Amino acid sequence: MAEIRTIDAGGRTITVHKDLEIPMRDGVALVGDAYGEFDGTPRPALVALSPYGKELQALALTMPPQRRPSPMWDGCIEAGDIARVVGEGYVHVIGDLRGSGGSGGEHIGNYNAGGVSLGQDAYDFIEWVAAQPWCDGNVGMIGISYFGSMQLLAAAERPPHLKAIFVSGGHYDFYETTYHGGIMWFMPRAAREGRGGDSGWAFTGRVKSRMLETYPPDELKKLVAKRLQDPDVAAWPNLVHVLHYPTNHEAWFDIVMNELDGDWYEERNPVTLAPNIDIPVWLQLDQGRGWTLDGTIEVFNRLKGPKKLDIGPYPPMQSRPFIEEHDKMFAWYDYWIKGIDNGIMDEPAVTVFVEGSRETVTADQWPPKPVEHTSLYLRPRRELSFAPEPMGAEHAAPDGFYQAPLTVTDKVEIIDWSTPPFEEPCEMIGTGAAHLFVEIDQPDTNLIMRIWDAAPNGKRQLITTGYLKASHRELDERTTEGNPYHPHTRAVPVEPGKVEEYVLRLYPFAASIQPGHRLVVELSNDEPLADEHNALLPPDSFHLPVGRPVTHKIYRDAAHLSRLVLPFTTSVS
């Protein structure tokens, strides 16, 4: 039975119904806490669902918001500002997903908990909330990251009482959440296990590995042995440990064992489900999180109902507890849930903050301006130029770098090219590509590109990034100029000593390079753990380093036009 408590939240008395039991259609009960002013007047509700634990979310009532790189920042406190939600006239309902916290059932695999989709559970949870005497039958959702993904999974199931959603910082294509360009990213480990600035999933022994559930022990043993043949995996202690002791890290074990895209990642993929969503959706994300911005735009383009896309300014990480974007969220819900005609739908559908000029561009589509994809060529003497290199390789000898594995060095080798200072403002909005002609002496490597806006005073800000595991270089039929796609469904080893063209996808961005500033492009096969950008991210937000020594030669001559293809909205030459 639920317990009723009162809380003093900065002079506002809030009542909380603790540990409400919400029945699912298969008999499992989820638990939730409802915060509100329960005075007999029914109010609309905002529902937040995740596996991070509702008790952790309650810290929003007592902890001042922390910005990265504060050591108090906890990436899992994402359900929103409870006191403000209540103050705006909503009931804030925070629930534990199946198999987490106080909820029943087991969690197996990704967004499908042992045959029951999390979207189905969200449907039942929302409809139960709508039927309560303290709810007026109108429900929205709240929360970022995992909470944001749950909003799309719920909306795709079309619960009748879910009127609109507001998704800030959601995660979408699950493969791209865990492997950037085919390169393993460690942040999902932190979000699940709890480390490096994240409390992790609130599971109490009821999360199971889909791999352990699916494969017989002998077959799984062979699959693990094969995975350990990857020298990148074999050189990283945590991964060796996970693969030998999978029952200690079930969710992370599944990710490590599935290095290629396919059915396991496609199951309940929010991008694929987006066309099923016809309620109003506002998608918001700040710049600096390229792969997430990519998914946000892809979802926006597939939605069928009223929609908005709002791309905000740098830096990439919001506060924890999450408090940003609430003004926009309540304007959205006041219109769609409370029926207040505040003019929100009279504004353009797309709003984009442009770094550099610090202007806001609006339109009814993405990109918000006409774009001309134009090439910037890598040239000798580490120059970046709008003119291609006229000399052959015999005169324009390749650039190169040697990266020893981090088992024997702590130095990450980075090679860069830069433009002269710009004389006029130069604006870019959209996706891009990097065409690199590279020769390596191993069957595989990582290609990690980062593009910076460098000011005359030496200060730099990251504009966009691109990642590609060399064995994942295959492109698919969606590829167009400046907009490459890789299927990531197979790995094809590189022939050592052969010059190959690699096309990296440069994630969407919006930036204006101001007079006196330079555009700087960096290439490496590992990445520094701390710099102007990475210091703003959680400590585990890095990619699996290459586990073998690799020599890289980057050709940029008349026969090998290594170049960036960038989305310019202004004329350049």
Tab-separated table of N, CA, C and O in Angstrom, residues 437-538:
chain	number	residue	atom	x	y	z
A	437	PHE	N	42.303	9.413	-47.660
A	437	PHE	CA	43.046	8.334	-48.300
A	437	PHE	C	44.173	7.933	-47.349
A	437	PHE	O	45.104	8.708	-47.109
A	438	VAL	N	44.046	6.742	-46.782
A	438	VAL	CA	44.934	6.331	-45.696
A	438	VAL	C	45.516	4.953	-45.993
A	438	VAL	O	44.820	4.053	-46.485
A	439	GLU	N	46.779	4.807	-45.655
A	439	GLU	CA	47.459	3.513	-45.702
A	439	GLU	C	47.854	3.148	-44.276
A	439	GLU	O	48.444	3.963	-43.556
A	440	ILE	N	47.498	1.941	-43.844
A	440	ILE	CA	47.903	1.469	-42.521
A	440	ILE	C	48.651	0.146	-42.675
A	440	ILE	O	48.573	-0.509	-43.723
A	441	ASP	N	49.386	-0.228	-41.655
A	441	ASP	CA	50.185	-1.457	-41.716
A	441	ASP	C	49.581	-2.579	-40.880
A	441	ASP	O	50.263	-3.537	-40.525
A	442	GLN	N	48.291	-2.445	-40.541
A	442	GLN	CA	47.570	-3.448	-39.759
A	442	GLN	C	46.216	-3.709	-40.408
A	442	GLN	O	45.771	-2.915	-41.254
A	443	PRO	N	45.525	-4.777	-40.021
A	443	PRO	CA	44.201	-5.044	-40.608
A	443	PRO	C	43.100	-4.085	-40.152
A	443	PRO	O	42.017	-4.096	-40.719
A	444	ASP	N	43.379	-3.252	-39.136
A	444	ASP	CA	42.322	-2.366	-38.645
A	444	ASP	C	42.934	-1.230	-37.840
A	444	ASP	O	44.064	-1.317	-37.346
A	445	THR	N	42.155	-0.167	-37.702
A	445	THR	CA	42.494	0.949	-36.833
A	445	THR	C	41.232	1.753	-36.598
A	445	THR	O	40.175	1.468	-37.187
A	446	ASN	N	41.312	2.753	-35.739
A	446	ASN	CA	40.251	3.750	-35.595
A	446	ASN	C	40.656	5.012	-36.337
A	446	ASN	O	41.836	5.379	-36.345
A	447	LEU	N	39.694	5.678	-36.917
A	447	LEU	CA	39.900	7.017	-37.464
A	447	LEU	C	38.963	7.947	-36.711
A	447	LEU	O	37.738	7.840	-36.819
A	448	ILE	N	39.533	8.829	-35.904
A	448	ILE	CA	38.762	9.744	-35.076
A	448	ILE	C	39.104	11.160	-35.507
A	448	ILE	O	40.264	11.586	-35.439
A	449	MET	N	38.099	11.873	-35.983
A	449	MET	CA	38.302	13.246	-36.451
A	449	MET	C	37.525	14.208	-35.577
A	449	MET	O	36.374	13.956	-35.247
A	450	ARG	N	38.180	15.299	-35.239
A	450	ARG	CA	37.519	16.358	-34.472
A	450	ARG	C	37.834	17.687	-35.146
A	450	ARG	O	38.989	17.943	-35.499
A	451	ILE	N	36.820	18.511	-35.338
A	451	ILE	CA	36.973	19.783	-36.024
A	451	ILE	C	36.696	20.909	-35.035
A	451	ILE	O	35.664	20.909	-34.352
A	452	TRP	N	37.621	21.842	-34.976
A	452	TRP	CA	37.591	22.904	-33.977
A	452	TRP	C	37.490	24.281	-34.620
A	452	TRP	O	37.999	24.506	-35.723
A	453	ASP	N	36.872	25.186	-33.904
A	453	ASP	CA	36.918	26.619	-34.182
A	453	ASP	C	37.993	27.187	-33.255
A	453	ASP	O	37.835	27.188	-32.027
A	454	ALA	N	39.109	27.654	-33.854
A	454	ALA	CA	40.235	28.159	-33.059
A	454	ALA	C	40.268	29.677	-33.123
A	454	ALA	O	40.415	30.265	-34.202
A	455	ALA	N	40.133	30.317	-31.979
A	455	ALA	CA	40.124	31.780	-31.892
A	455	ALA	C	41.556	32.322	-31.896
A	455	ALA	O	42.514	31.602	-31.583
A	456	PRO	N	41.728	33.609	-32.218
A	456	PRO	CA	43.085	34.200	-32.218
A	456	PRO	C	43.782	34.104	-30.870
A	456	PRO	O	45.012	34.043	-30.811
A	457	ASN	N	43.019	34.086	-29.776
A	457	ASN	CA	43.633	34.024	-28.442
A	457	ASN	C	43.987	32.603	-28.016
A	457	ASN	O	44.406	32.381	-26.884
A	458	GLY	N	43.796	31.617	-28.918
A	458	GLY	CA	44.148	30.238	-28.612
A	458	GLY	C	43.011	29.398	-28.061
A	458	GLY	O	43.128	28.175	-27.960
A	459	LYS	N	41.894	30.032	-27.704
A	459	LYS	CA	40.758	29.271	-27.198
A	459	LYS	C	40.107	28.488	-28.332
A	459	LYS	O	39.967	28.996	-29.449
A	460	ARG	N	39.693	27.265	-28.043
A	460	ARG	CA	39.089	26.417	-29.062
A	460	ARG	C	37.734	25.900	-28.586
A	460	ARG	O	37.517	25.688	-27.391
A	461	GLN	N	36.837	25.693	-29.542
A	461	GLN	CA	35.568	25.027	-29.254
A	461	GLN	C	35.328	23.972	-30.316
A	461	GLN	O	35.487	24.225	-31.509
A	462	LEU	N	34.936	22.802	-29.864
A	462	LEU	CA	34.660	21.716	-30.793
A	462	LEU	C	33.419	22.037	-31.613
A	462	LEU	O	32.396	22.474	-31.080
A	463	ILE	N	33.511	21.808	-32.931
A	463	ILE	CA	32.380	22.035	-33.827
A	463	ILE	C	31.651	20.734	-34.113
A	463	ILE	O	30.436	20.632	-33.989
A	464	THR	N	32.414	19.716	-34.522
A	464	THR	CA	31.800	18.425	-34.816
A	464	THR	C	32.859	17.342	-34.783
A	464	THR	O	34.064	17.633	-34.701
A	465	THR	N	32.413	16.106	-34.857
A	465	THR	CA	33.300	14.950	-34.788
A	465	THR	C	32.886	13.918	-35.834
A	465	THR	O	31.765	13.942	-36.361
A	466	GLY	N	33.807	13.010	-36.110
A	466	GLY	CA	33.506	11.868	-36.968
A	466	GLY	C	34.319	10.673	-36.506
A	466	GLY	O	35.474	10.821	-36.083
A	467	TYR	N	33.705	9.489	-36.545
A	467	TYR	CA	34.364	8.269	-36.092
A	467	TYR	C	34.179	7.177	-37.149
A	467	TYR	O	33.095	7.054	-37.741
A	468	LEU	N	35.214	6.376	-37.351
A	468	LEU	CA	35.072	5.216	-38.231
A	468	LEU	C	36.125	4.175	-37.893
A	468	LEU	O	37.323	4.470	-37.886
A	469	LYS	N	35.655	2.973	-37.598
A	469	LYS	CA	36.555	1.824	-37.498
A	469	LYS	C	36.875	1.405	-38.929
A	469	LYS	O	35.971	1.238	-39.752
A	470	ALA	N	38.153	1.279	-39.258
A	470	ALA	CA	38.561	1.083	-40.650
A	470	ALA	C	37.888	-0.127	-41.281
A	470	ALA	O	37.520	-0.091	-42.459
A	471	SER	N	37.685	-1.177	-40.522
A	471	SER	CA	37.050	-2.383	-41.075
A	471	SER	C	35.558	-2.190	-41.331
A	471	SER	O	34.916	-3.047	-41.934
A	472	HIS	N	34.996	-1.056	-40.904
A	472	HIS	CA	33.579	-0.729	-41.131
A	472	HIS	C	33.421	0.329	-42.232
A	472	HIS	O	32.412	1.024	-42.277
A	473	ARG	N	34.378	0.422	-43.147
A	473	ARG	CA	34.405	1.499	-44.140
A	473	ARG	C	33.316	1.387	-45.199
A	473	ARG	O	33.066	2.340	-45.946
A	474	GLU	N	32.651	0.254	-45.297
A	474	GLU	CA	31.627	0.039	-46.314
A	474	GLU	C	30.513	1.074	-46.196
A	474	GLU	O	30.038	1.376	-45.103
A	475	LEU	N	30.095	1.644	-47.327
A	475	LEU	CA	29.002	2.608	-47.383
A	475	LEU	C	27.745	1.928	-47.903
A	475	LEU	O	27.813	0.909	-48.602
A	476	ASP	N	26.572	2.502	-47.589
A	476	ASP	CA	25.334	1.921	-48.116
A	476	ASP	C	24.632	2.896	-49.052
A	476	ASP	O	25.113	4.000	-49.314
A	477	GLU	N	23.464	2.455	-49.554
A	477	GLU	CA	22.790	3.169	-50.640
A	477	GLU	C	22.235	4.525	-50.219
A	477	GLU	O	21.875	5.338	-51.075
A	478	ARG	N	22.162	4.830	-48.945
A	478	ARG	CA	21.657	6.121	-48.497
A	478	ARG	C	22.670	7.254	-48.690
A	478	ARG	O	22.327	8.428	-48.596
A	479	THR	N	23.921	6.904	-48.967
A	479	THR	CA	25.002	7.880	-49.008
A	479	THR	C	24.828	8.882	-50.145
A	479	THR	O	24.566	8.503	-51.291
A	480	THR	N	24.962	10.157	-49.801
A	480	THR	CA	25.005	11.232	-50.792
A	480	THR	C	26.181	12.140	-50.447
A	480	THR	O	26.838	11.966	-49.411
A	481	GLU	N	26.449	13.102	-51.316
A	481	GLU	CA	27.562	14.011	-51.080
A	481	GLU	C	27.391	14.743	-49.748
A	481	GLU	O	26.374	15.387	-49.494
A	482	GLY	N	28.380	14.613	-48.893
A	482	GLY	CA	28.328	15.265	-47.593
A	482	GLY	C	27.430	14.596	-46.577
A	482	GLY	O	27.232	15.122	-45.481
A	483	ASN	N	26.924	13.409	-46.910
A	483	ASN	CA	25.962	12.740	-46.015
A	483	ASN	C	26.142	11.223	-46.122
A	483	ASN	O	25.261	10.517	-46.608
A	484	PRO	N	27.289	10.702	-45.674
A	484	PRO	CA	27.559	9.267	-45.805
A	484	PRO	C	26.884	8.426	-44.723
A	484	PRO	O	26.646	8.897	-43.609
A	485	TYR	N	26.579	7.195	-45.069
A	485	TYR	CA	26.013	6.232	-44.124
A	485	TYR	C	26.783	4.918	-44.232
A	485	TYR	O	27.118	4.477	-45.335
A	486	HIS	N	27.035	4.309	-43.097
A	486	HIS	CA	27.692	3.005	-43.039
A	486	HIS	C	26.726	1.992	-42.427
A	486	HIS	O	26.121	2.269	-41.378
A	487	PRO	N	26.578	0.821	-43.030
A	487	PRO	CA	25.635	-0.158	-42.476
A	487	PRO	C	26.119	-0.820	-41.189
A	487	PRO	O	25.311	-1.243	-40.368
A	488	HIS	N	27.429	-0.949	-40.995
A	488	HIS	CA	28.005	-1.568	-39.785
A	488	HIS	C	27.479	-2.985	-39.566
A	488	HIS	O	27.351	-3.435	-38.420
A	489	THR	N	27.175	-3.684	-40.642
A	489	THR	CA	26.658	-5.056	-40.518
A	489	THR	C	27.729	-6.114	-40.725
A	489	THR	O	27.482	-7.294	-40.525
A	490	ARG	N	28.917	-5.698	-41.136
A	490	ARG	CA	30.036	-6.630	-41.234
A	490	ARG	C	31.336	-5.844	-41.123
A	490	ARG	O	31.379	-4.639	-41.373
A	491	ALA	N	32.379	-6.548	-40.724
A	491	ALA	CA	33.710	-5.960	-40.630
A	491	ALA	C	34.591	-6.602	-41.698
A	491	ALA	O	34.696	-7.828	-41.763
A	492	VAL	N	35.199	-5.773	-42.537
A	492	VAL	CA	36.069	-6.250	-43.613
A	492	VAL	C	37.489	-5.792	-43.309
A	492	VAL	O	37.779	-4.587	-43.387
A	493	PRO	N	38.390	-6.704	-42.933
A	493	PRO	CA	39.747	-6.282	-42.585
A	493	PRO	C	40.416	-5.520	-43.722
A	493	PRO	O	40.137	-5.736	-44.902
A	494	VAL	N	41.291	-4.614	-43.354
A	494	VAL	CA	42.036	-3.807	-44.314
A	494	VAL	C	43.266	-4.587	-44.778
A	494	VAL	O	43.907	-5.297	-43.991
A	495	GLU	N	43.613	-4.455	-46.040
A	495	GLU	CA	44.850	-5.040	-46.549
A	495	GLU	C	46.012	-4.126	-46.165
A	495	GLU	O	46.101	-2.995	-46.660
A	496	PRO	N	46.905	-4.574	-45.275
A	496	PRO	CA	48.010	-3.709	-44.851
A	496	PRO	C	48.827	-3.243	-46.051
A	496	PRO	O	49.115	-4.003	-46.981
A	497	GLY	N	49.183	-1.966	-46.038
A	497	GLY	CA	49.982	-1.407	-47.103
A	497	GLY	C	49.191	-0.885	-48.283
A	497	GLY	O	49.760	-0.278	-49.200
A	498	LYS	N	47.891	-1.080	-48.289
A	498	LYS	CA	47.055	-0.616	-49.395
A	498	LYS	C	46.432	0.735	-49.036
A	498	LYS	O	45.915	0.927	-47.930
A	499	VAL	N	46.467	1.681	-49.989
A	499	VAL	CA	45.835	2.979	-49.770
A	499	VAL	C	44.333	2.816	-49.994
A	499	VAL	O	43.899	2.397	-51.072
A	500	GLU	N	43.535	3.126	-48.979
A	500	GLU	CA	42.077	3.003	-49.045
A	500	GLU	C	41.449	4.383	-48.825
A	500	GLU	O	41.995	5.216	-48.090
A	501	GLU	N	40.299	4.589	-49.450
A	501	GLU	CA	39.534	5.802	-49.164
A	501	GLU	C	38.523	5.491	-48.057
A	501	GLU	O	37.726	4.553	-48.179
A	502	TYR	N	38.572	6.263	-47.004
A	502	TYR	CA	37.641	6.130	-45.888
A	502	TYR	C	36.776	7.384	-45.840
A	502	TYR	O	37.296	8.503	-45.912
A	503	VAL	N	35.473	7.185	-45.717
A	503	VAL	CA	34.550	8.310	-45.664
A	503	VAL	C	33.923	8.346	-44.269
A	503	VAL	O	33.155	7.449	-43.905
A	504	LEU	N	34.273	9.351	-43.498
A	504	LEU	CA	33.738	9.508	-42.143
A	504	LEU	C	32.503	10.405	-42.191
A	504	LEU	O	32.510	11.427	-42.885
A	505	ARG	N	31.480	10.018	-41.452
A	505	ARG	CA	30.319	10.886	-41.290
A	505	ARG	C	30.623	11.925	-40.235
A	505	ARG	O	31.012	11.586	-39.097
A	506	LEU	N	30.508	13.200	-40.593
A	506	LEU	CA	30.673	14.290	-39.631
A	506	LEU	C	29.295	14.664	-39.109
A	506	LEU	O	28.407	15.046	-39.876
A	507	TYR	N	29.110	14.539	-37.835
A	507	TYR	CA	27.793	14.691	-37.237
A	507	TYR	C	27.252	16.110	-37.425
A	507	TYR	O	28.013	17.066	-37.565
A	508	PRO	N	25.922	16.269	-37.415
A	508	PRO	CA	25.317	17.583	-37.667
A	508	PRO	C	25.820	18.648	-36.693
A	508	PRO	O	26.072	18.375	-35.517
A	509	PHE	N	25.926	19.869	-37.212
A	509	PHE	CA	26.396	20.983	-36.394
A	509	PHE	C	25.919	22.283	-37.015
A	509	PHE	O	25.403	22.313	-38.142
A	510	ALA	N	26.084	23.369	-36.266
A	510	ALA	CA	25.740	24.711	-36.756
A	510	ALA	C	26.770	25.672	-36.187
A	510	ALA	O	26.832	25.877	-34.965
A	511	ALA	N	27.587	26.235	-37.058
A	511	ALA	CA	28.665	27.106	-36.581
A	511	ALA	C	28.991	28.160	-37.627
A	511	ALA	O	28.910	27.909	-38.833
A	512	SER	N	29.366	29.324	-37.157
A	512	SER	CA	29.845	30.403	-38.017
A	512	SER	C	31.263	30.733	-37.577
A	512	SER	O	31.490	31.121	-36.431
A	513	ILE	N	32.214	30.550	-38.498
A	513	ILE	CA	33.610	30.875	-38.198
A	513	ILE	C	33.797	32.369	-38.388
A	513	ILE	O	33.578	32.909	-39.480
A	514	GLN	N	34.182	33.050	-37.337
A	514	GLN	CA	34.267	34.505	-37.345
A	514	GLN	C	35.618	34.991	-37.884
A	514	GLN	O	36.604	34.237	-37.882
A	515	PRO	N	35.682	36.232	-38.359
A	515	PRO	CA	36.948	36.770	-38.858
A	515	PRO	C	38.061	36.627	-37.823
A	515	PRO	O	37.868	36.893	-36.634
A	516	GLY	N	39.234	36.203	-38.305
A	516	GLY	CA	40.376	35.992	-37.427
A	516	GLY	C	40.462	34.582	-36.872
A	516	GLY	O	41.507	34.174	-36.366
A	517	HIS	N	39.369	33.822	-36.939
A	517	HIS	CA	39.357	32.440	-36.448
A	517	HIS	C	39.820	31.491	-37.548
A	517	HIS	O	39.693	31.783	-38.745
A	518	ARG	N	40.321	30.332	-37.136
A	518	ARG	CA	40.742	29.291	-38.068
A	518	ARG	C	39.912	28.029	-37.841
A	518	ARG	O	39.416	27.786	-36.740
A	519	LEU	N	39.777	27.245	-38.882
A	519	LEU	CA	39.171	25.924	-38.786
A	519	LEU	C	40.308	24.916	-38.668
A	519	LEU	O	41.221	24.902	-39.521
A	520	VAL	N	40.294	24.109	-37.613
A	520	VAL	CA	41.357	23.129	-37.367
A	520	VAL	C	40.750	21.743	-37.333
A	520	VAL	O	39.763	21.500	-36.618
A	521	VAL	N	41.330	20.820	-38.105
A	521	VAL	CA	40.855	19.441	-38.117
A	521	VAL	C	41.949	18.543	-37.547
A	521	VAL	O	43.120	18.647	-37.932
A	522	GLU	N	41.581	17.709	-36.599
A	522	GLU	CA	42.517	16.785	-35.955
A	522	GLU	C	42.149	15.355	-36.318
A	522	GLU	O	40.968	15.002	-36.406
A	523	LEU	N	43.183	14.521	-36.495
A	523	LEU	CA	42.977	13.100	-36.774
A	523	LEU	C	43.854	12.280	-35.839
A	523	LEU	O	45.035	12.594	-35.630
A	524	SER	N	43.244	11.236	-35.272
A	524	SER	CA	43.977	10.324	-34.384
A	524	SER	C	43.302	8.969	-34.450
A	524	SER	O	42.265	8.806	-35.095
A	525	ASN	N	43.900	7.970	-33.794
A	525	ASN	CA	43.163	6.697	-33.703
A	525	ASN	C	42.747	6.391	-32.266
A	525	ASN	O	42.017	5.434	-32.018
A	526	ASP	N	43.196	7.199	-31.325
A	526	ASP	CA	42.686	7.215	-29.951
A	526	ASP	C	42.307	8.664	-29.666
A	526	ASP	O	42.417	9.519	-30.524
A	527	GLU	N	41.875	8.949	-28.443
A	527	GLU	CA	41.510	10.324	-28.134
A	527	GLU	C	41.991	10.686	-26.742
A	527	GLU	O	42.065	9.827	-25.852
A	528	PRO	N	42.357	11.942	-26.526
A	528	PRO	CA	42.772	12.351	-25.183
A	528	PRO	C	41.596	12.254	-24.220
A	528	PRO	O	40.453	12.520	-24.583
A	529	LEU	N	41.883	11.881	-22.996
A	529	LEU	CA	40.811	11.722	-22.012
A	529	LEU	C	40.324	13.056	-21.484
A	529	LEU	O	39.213	13.145	-20.963
A	530	ALA	N	41.141	14.098	-21.609
A	530	ALA	CA	40.722	15.415	-21.111
A	530	ALA	C	41.296	16.495	-22.018
A	530	ALA	O	42.493	16.528	-22.268
A	531	ASP	N	40.418	17.330	-22.516
A	531	ASP	CA	40.815	18.522	-23.246
A	531	ASP	C	39.665	19.514	-23.146
A	531	ASP	O	38.773	19.357	-22.304
A	532	GLU	N	39.643	20.530	-24.033
A	532	GLU	CA	38.631	21.576	-23.913
A	532	GLU	C	37.216	21.027	-24.000
A	532	GLU	O	36.285	21.577	-23.416
A	533	HIS	N	37.033	19.941	-24.730
A	533	HIS	CA	35.691	19.359	-24.886
A	533	HIS	C	35.461	18.212	-23.908
A	533	HIS	O	34.440	18.180	-23.215
A	534	ASN	N	36.389	17.264	-23.856
A	534	ASN	CA	36.157	16.060	-23.055
A	534	ASN	C	36.042	16.353	-21.568
A	534	ASN	O	35.425	15.578	-20.823
A	535	ALA	N	36.615	17.456	-21.111
A	535	ALA	CA	36.478	17.820	-19.700
A	535	ALA	C	35.033	18.125	-19.331
A	535	ALA	O	34.670	18.093	-18.154
A	536	LEU	N	34.196	18.429	-20.334
A	536	LEU	CA	32.790	18.738	-20.086
A	536	LEU	C	31.919	17.490	-20.038
A	536	LEU	O	30.738	17.568	-19.698
A	537	LEU	N	32.483	16.338	-20.394
A	537	LEU	CA	31.719	15.094	-20.463
A	537	LEU	C	31.980	14.245	-19.235
A	537	LEU	O	32.969	14.437	-18.526
A	538	PRO	N	31.116	13.269	-18.953
A	538	PRO	CA	31.388	12.336	-17.851
A	538	PRO	C	32.710	11.615	-18.073
A	538	PRO	O	33.142	11.435	-19.224
